[in-house]
PDB file of C-alpha atoms in Angstrom:
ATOM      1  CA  UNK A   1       0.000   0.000   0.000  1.00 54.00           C
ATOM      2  CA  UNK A   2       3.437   2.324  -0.116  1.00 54.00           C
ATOM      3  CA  UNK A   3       1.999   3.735  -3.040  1.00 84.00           C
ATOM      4  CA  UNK A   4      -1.552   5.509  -2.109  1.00 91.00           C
ATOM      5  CA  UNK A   5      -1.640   8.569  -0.770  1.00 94.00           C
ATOM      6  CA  UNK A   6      -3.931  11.108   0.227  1.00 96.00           C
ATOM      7  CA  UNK A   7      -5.748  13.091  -2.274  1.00 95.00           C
ATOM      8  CA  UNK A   8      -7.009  17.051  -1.769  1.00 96.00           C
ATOM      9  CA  UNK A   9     -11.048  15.655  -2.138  1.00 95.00           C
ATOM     10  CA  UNK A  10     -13.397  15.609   0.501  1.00 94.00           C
ATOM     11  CA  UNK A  11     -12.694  16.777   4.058  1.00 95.00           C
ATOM     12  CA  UNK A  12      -9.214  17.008   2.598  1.00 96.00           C
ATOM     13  CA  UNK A  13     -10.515  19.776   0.307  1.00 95.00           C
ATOM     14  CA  UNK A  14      -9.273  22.559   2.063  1.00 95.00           C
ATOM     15  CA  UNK A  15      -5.463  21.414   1.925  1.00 96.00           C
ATOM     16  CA  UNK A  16      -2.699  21.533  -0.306  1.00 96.00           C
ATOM     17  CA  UNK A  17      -1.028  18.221  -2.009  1.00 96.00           C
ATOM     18  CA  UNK A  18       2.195  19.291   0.390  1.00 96.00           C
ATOM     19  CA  UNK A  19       0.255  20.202   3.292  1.00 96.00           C
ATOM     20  CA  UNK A  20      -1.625  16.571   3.073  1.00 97.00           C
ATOM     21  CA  UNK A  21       1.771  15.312   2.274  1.00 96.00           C
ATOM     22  CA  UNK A  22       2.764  16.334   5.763  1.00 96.00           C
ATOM     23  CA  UNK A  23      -0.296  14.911   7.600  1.00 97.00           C
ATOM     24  CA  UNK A  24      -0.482  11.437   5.813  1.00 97.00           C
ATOM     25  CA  UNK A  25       2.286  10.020   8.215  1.00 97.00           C
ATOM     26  CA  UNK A  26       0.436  10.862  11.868  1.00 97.00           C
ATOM     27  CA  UNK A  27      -2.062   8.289  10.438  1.00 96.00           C
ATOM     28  CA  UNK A  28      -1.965   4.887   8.852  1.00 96.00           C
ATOM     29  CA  UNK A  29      -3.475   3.200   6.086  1.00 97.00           C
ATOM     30  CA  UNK A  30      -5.775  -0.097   6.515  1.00 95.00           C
ATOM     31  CA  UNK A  31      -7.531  -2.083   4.216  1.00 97.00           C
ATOM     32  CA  UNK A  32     -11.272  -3.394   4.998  1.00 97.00           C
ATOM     33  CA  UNK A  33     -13.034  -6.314   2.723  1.00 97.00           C
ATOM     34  CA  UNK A  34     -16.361  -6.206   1.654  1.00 97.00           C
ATOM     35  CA  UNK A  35     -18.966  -6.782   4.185  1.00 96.00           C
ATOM     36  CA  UNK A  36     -16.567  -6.321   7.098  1.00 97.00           C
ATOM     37  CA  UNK A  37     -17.364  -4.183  10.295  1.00 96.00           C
ATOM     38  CA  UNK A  38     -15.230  -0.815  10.301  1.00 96.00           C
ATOM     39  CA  UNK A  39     -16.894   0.341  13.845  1.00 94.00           C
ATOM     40  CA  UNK A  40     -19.845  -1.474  15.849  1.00 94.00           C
ATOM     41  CA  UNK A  41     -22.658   0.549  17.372  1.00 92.00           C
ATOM     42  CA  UNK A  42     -22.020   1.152  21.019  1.00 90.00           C
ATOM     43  CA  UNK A  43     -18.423   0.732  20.706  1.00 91.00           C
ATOM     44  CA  UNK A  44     -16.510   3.554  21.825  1.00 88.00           C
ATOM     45  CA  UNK A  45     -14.216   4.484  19.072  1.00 83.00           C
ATOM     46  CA  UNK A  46     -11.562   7.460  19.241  1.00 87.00           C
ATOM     47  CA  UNK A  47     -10.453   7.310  15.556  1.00 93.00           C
ATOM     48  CA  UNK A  48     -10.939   9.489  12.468  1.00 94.00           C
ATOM     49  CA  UNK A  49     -11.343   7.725   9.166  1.00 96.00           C
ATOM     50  CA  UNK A  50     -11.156   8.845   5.981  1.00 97.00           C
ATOM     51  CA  UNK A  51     -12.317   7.292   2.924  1.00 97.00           C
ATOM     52  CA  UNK A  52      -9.029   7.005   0.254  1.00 97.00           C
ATOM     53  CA  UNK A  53     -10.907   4.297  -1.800  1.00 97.00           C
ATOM     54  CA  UNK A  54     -14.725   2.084  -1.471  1.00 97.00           C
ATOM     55  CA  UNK A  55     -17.788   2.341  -0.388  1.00 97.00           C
ATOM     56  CA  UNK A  56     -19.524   2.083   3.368  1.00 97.00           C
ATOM     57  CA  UNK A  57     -22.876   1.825   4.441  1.00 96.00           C
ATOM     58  CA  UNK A  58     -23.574   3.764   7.794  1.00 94.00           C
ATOM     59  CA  UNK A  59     -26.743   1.727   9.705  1.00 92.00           C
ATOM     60  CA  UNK A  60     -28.321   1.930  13.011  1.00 90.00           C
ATOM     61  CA  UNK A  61     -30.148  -0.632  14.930  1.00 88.00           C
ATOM     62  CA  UNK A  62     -33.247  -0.189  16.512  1.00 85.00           C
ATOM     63  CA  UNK A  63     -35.881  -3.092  17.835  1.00 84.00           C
ATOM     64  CA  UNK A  64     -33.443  -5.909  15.895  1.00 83.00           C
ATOM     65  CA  UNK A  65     -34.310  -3.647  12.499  1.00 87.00           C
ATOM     66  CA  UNK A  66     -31.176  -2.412  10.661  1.00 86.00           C
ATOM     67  CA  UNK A  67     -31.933   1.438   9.792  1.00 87.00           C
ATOM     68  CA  UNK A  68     -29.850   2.444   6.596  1.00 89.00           C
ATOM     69  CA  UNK A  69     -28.276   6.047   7.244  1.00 87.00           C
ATOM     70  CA  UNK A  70     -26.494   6.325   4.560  1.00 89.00           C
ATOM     71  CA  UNK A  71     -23.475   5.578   2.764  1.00 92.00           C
ATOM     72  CA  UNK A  72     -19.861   6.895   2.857  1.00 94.00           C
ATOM     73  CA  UNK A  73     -17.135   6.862   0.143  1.00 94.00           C
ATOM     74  CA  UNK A  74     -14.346   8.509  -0.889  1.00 95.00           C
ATOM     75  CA  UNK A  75     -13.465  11.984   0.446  1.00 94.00           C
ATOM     76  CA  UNK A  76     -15.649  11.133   3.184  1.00 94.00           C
ATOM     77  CA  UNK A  77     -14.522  10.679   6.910  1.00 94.00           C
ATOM     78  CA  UNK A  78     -16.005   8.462   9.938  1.00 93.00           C
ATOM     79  CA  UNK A  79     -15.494   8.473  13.511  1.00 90.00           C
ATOM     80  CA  UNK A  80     -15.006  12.203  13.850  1.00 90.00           C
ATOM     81  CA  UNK A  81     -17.851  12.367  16.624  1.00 86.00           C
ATOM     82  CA  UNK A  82     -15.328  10.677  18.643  1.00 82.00           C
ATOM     83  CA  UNK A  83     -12.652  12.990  18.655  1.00 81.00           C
ATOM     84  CA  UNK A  84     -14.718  15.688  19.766  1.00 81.00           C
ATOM     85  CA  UNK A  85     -17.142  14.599  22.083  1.00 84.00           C
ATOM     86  CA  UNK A  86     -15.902  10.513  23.143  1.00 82.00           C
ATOM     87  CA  UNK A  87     -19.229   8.651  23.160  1.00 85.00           C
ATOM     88  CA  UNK A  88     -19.926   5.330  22.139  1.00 88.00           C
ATOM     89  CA  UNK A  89     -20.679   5.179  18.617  1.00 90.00           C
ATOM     90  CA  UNK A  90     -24.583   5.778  17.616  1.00 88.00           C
ATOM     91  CA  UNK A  91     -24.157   3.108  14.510  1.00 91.00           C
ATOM     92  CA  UNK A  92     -22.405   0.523  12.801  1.00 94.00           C
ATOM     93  CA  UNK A  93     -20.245   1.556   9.830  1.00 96.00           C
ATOM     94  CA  UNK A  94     -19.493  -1.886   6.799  1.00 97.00           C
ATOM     95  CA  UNK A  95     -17.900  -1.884   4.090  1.00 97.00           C
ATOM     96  CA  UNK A  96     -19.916  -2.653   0.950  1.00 97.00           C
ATOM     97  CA  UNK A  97     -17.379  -3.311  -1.016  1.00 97.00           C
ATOM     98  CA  UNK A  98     -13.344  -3.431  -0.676  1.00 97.00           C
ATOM     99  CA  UNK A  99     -11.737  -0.182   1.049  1.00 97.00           C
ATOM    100  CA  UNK A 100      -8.572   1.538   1.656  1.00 97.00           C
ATOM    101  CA  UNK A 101      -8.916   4.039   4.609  1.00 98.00           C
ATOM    102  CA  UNK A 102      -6.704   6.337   6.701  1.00 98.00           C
ATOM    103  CA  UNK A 103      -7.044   6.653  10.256  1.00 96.00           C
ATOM    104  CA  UNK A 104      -5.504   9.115  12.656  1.00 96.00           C
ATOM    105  CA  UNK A 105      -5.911   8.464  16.825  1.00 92.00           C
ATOM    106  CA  UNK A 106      -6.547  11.942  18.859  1.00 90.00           C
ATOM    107  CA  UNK A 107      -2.701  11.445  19.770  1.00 92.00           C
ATOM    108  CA  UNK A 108      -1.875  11.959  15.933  1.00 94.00           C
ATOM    109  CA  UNK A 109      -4.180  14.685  16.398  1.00 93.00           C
ATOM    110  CA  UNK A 110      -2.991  16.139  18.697  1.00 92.00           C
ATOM    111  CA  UNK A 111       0.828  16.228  17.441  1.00 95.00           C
ATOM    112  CA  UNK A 112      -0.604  17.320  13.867  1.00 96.00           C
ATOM    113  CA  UNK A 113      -2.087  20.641  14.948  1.00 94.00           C
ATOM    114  CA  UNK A 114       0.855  21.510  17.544  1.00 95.00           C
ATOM    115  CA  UNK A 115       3.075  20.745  14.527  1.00 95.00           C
ATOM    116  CA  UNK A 116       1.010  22.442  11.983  1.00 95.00           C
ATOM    117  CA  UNK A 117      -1.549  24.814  13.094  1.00 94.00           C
ATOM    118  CA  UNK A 118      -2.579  26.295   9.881  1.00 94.00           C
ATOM    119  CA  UNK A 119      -2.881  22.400   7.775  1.00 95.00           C
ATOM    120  CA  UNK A 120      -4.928  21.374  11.403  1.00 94.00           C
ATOM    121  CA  UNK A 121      -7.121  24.433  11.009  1.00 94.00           C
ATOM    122  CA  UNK A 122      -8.024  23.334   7.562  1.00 95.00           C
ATOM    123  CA  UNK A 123      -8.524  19.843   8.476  1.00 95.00           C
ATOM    124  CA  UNK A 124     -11.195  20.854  10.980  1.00 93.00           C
ATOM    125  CA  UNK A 125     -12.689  23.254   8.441  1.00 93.00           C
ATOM    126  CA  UNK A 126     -12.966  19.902   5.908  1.00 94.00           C
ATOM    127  CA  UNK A 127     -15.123  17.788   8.917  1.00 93.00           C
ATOM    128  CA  UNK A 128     -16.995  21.161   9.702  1.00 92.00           C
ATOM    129  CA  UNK A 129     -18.172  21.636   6.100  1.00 92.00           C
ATOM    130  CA  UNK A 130     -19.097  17.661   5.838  1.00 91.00           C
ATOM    131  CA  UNK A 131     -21.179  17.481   9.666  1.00 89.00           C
ATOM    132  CA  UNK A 132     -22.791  20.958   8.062  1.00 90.00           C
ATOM    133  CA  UNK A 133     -23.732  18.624   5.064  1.00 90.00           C
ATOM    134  CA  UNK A 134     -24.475  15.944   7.497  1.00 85.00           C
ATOM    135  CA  UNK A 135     -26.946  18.101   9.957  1.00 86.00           C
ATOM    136  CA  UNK A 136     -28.723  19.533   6.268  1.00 88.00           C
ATOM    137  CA  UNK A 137     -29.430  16.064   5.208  1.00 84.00           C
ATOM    138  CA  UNK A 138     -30.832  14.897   8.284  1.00 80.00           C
ATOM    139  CA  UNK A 139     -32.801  18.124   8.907  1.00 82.00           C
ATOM    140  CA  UNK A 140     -34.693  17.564   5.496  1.00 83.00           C
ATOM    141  CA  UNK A 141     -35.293  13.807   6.566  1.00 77.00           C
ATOM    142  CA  UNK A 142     -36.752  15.192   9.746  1.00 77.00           C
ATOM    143  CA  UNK A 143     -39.232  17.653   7.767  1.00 78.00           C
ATOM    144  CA  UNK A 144     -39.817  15.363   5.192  1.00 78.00           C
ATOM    145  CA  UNK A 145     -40.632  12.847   7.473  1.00 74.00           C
ATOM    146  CA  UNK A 146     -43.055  15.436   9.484  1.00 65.00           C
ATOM    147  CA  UNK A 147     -41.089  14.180  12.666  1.00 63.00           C
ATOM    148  CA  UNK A 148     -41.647  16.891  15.540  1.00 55.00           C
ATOM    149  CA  UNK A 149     -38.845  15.804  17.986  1.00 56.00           C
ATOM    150  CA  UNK A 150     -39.805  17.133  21.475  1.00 49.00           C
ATOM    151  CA  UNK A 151     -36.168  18.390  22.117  1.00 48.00           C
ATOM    152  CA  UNK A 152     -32.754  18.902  19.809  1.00 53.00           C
ATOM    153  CA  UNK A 153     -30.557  18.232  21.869  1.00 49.00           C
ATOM    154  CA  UNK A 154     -27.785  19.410  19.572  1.00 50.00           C
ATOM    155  CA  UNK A 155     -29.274  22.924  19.704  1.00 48.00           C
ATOM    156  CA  UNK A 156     -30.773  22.961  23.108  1.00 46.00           C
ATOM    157  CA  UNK A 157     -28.205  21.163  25.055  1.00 45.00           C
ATOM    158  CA  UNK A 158     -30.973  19.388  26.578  1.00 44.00           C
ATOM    159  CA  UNK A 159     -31.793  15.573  27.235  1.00 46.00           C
ATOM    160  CA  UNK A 160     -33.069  13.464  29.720  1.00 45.00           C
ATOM    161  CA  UNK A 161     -29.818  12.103  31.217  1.00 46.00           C
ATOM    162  CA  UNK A 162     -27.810  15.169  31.561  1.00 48.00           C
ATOM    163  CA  UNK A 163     -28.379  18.470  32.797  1.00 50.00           C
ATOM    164  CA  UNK A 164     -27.093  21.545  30.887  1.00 48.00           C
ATOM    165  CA  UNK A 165     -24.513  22.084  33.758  1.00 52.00           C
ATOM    166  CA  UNK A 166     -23.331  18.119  33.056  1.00 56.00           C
ATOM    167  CA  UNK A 167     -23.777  19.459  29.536  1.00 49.00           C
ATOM    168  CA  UNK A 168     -20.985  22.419  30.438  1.00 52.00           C
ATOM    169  CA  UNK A 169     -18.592  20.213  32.065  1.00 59.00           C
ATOM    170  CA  UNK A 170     -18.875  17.049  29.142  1.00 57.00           C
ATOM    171  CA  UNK A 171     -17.692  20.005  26.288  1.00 55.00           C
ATOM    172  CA  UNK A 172     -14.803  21.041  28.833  1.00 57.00           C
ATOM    173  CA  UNK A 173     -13.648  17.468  28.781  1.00 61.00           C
ATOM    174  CA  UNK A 174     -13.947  17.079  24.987  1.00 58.00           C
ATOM    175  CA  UNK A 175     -12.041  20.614  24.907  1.00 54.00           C
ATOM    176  CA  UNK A 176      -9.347  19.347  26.985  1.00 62.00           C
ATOM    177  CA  UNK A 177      -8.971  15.689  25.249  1.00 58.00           C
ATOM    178  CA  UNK A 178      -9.070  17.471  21.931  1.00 55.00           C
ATOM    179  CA  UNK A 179      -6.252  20.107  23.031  1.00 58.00           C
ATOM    180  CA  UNK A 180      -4.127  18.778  25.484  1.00 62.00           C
ATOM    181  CA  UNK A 181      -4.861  22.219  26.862  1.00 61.00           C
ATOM    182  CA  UNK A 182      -7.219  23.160  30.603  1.00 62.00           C
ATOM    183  CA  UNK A 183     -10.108  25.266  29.047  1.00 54.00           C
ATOM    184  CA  UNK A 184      -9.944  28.816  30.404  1.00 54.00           C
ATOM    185  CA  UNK A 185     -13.278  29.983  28.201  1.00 48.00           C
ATOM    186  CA  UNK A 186     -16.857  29.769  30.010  1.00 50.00           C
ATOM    187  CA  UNK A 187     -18.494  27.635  27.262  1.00 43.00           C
ATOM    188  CA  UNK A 188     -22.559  28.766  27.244  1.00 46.00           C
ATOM    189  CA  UNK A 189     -24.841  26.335  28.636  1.00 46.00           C
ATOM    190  CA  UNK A 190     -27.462  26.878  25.960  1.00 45.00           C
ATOM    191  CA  UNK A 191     -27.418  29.422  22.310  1.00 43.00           C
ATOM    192  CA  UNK A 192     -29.084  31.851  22.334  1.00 41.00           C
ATOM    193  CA  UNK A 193     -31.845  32.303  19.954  1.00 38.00           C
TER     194      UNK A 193
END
């Protein structure tokens, strides 16, 4: 596999062939057969993946019923959830045919950005623009769907396990993995409308 690389595509997009160049070794390459299990709902994974070559199909479980969510490919990343706020996963990612992917840990992470601010700023930028894509798609499945959830927790910061104090202090936690770094910022406990 000494001869893929990285491509500018995707949550890549943002980066330059030598900038990519520089990230590809804090990460490794892996190859996953068809039909094989990349991450198993309620696992907790703390990986990024990204997508060099294949396809994946992203599926939840619910009442022994396998819910398609949708499919991945390449350009695309998985796992990034867990670098920012460590959870178990929510659903099983499987390859649905052969793949090549790239994975960096939070470590990796971690050394990338202190390395190279500017390439780590435009990595997160990349993931930002595909959850944006992410959160659009499953907004118009909500509406189209005429689903009225009682809460978003995403926007409200609200659920039935966790306060928005436990709320405050889980983000501070994912800021500190993330960084390496104490928080020193008062994150909000709810936006403001």
């Amino acid at each position: 596999m000494s001869e893929i690389t990285l491509q500018p595509i995707g949550v890549l997009g943002f980066m330059s062939r030598r900038r990519i160049s520089i990230l590809q070794p804090f990460g490794s390459f892996h190859e996953l057969a068809a039909e094989q299990i990349l991450i198993e709902q309620g696992q907790e994974p703390n990986t990024l993946y990204i997508v060099v070559s294949g396809r994946l199909e992203v599926f939840k479980t619910l009442e022994s019923n396998a819910v398609t969510l949708g499919q991945v490919e390449s350009g695309d990343c998985l796992g990034e959830i867990s670098l920012f706020e460590p959870t178990s996963a929510t659903a099983t990612v499987k390859a649905i045919e052969d793949c090549v992917l790239w994975s960096l840990g939070l470590e990796g992470l971690h050394a990338f950005m202190e390395q190279e601010a500017t390439s780590g700023a435009q990595l997160l930028l990349g993931i930002t623009q595909l959850l944006s894509r992410r959160l659009k798609l499953a907004n118009t499945a909500i509406a189209a769907s005429h689903v009225m959830p009682n809460h978003l927790c995403v926007r409200r910061r609200h659920t039935d396990s966790l306060d928005a104090e436990n709320w405050v202090q889980e983000d501070k936690k994912g800021f500190e993995k993330l960084t390496g770094k104490k928080n020193q910022y008062k994150l909000p406990d709810r936006i403001k409308w």
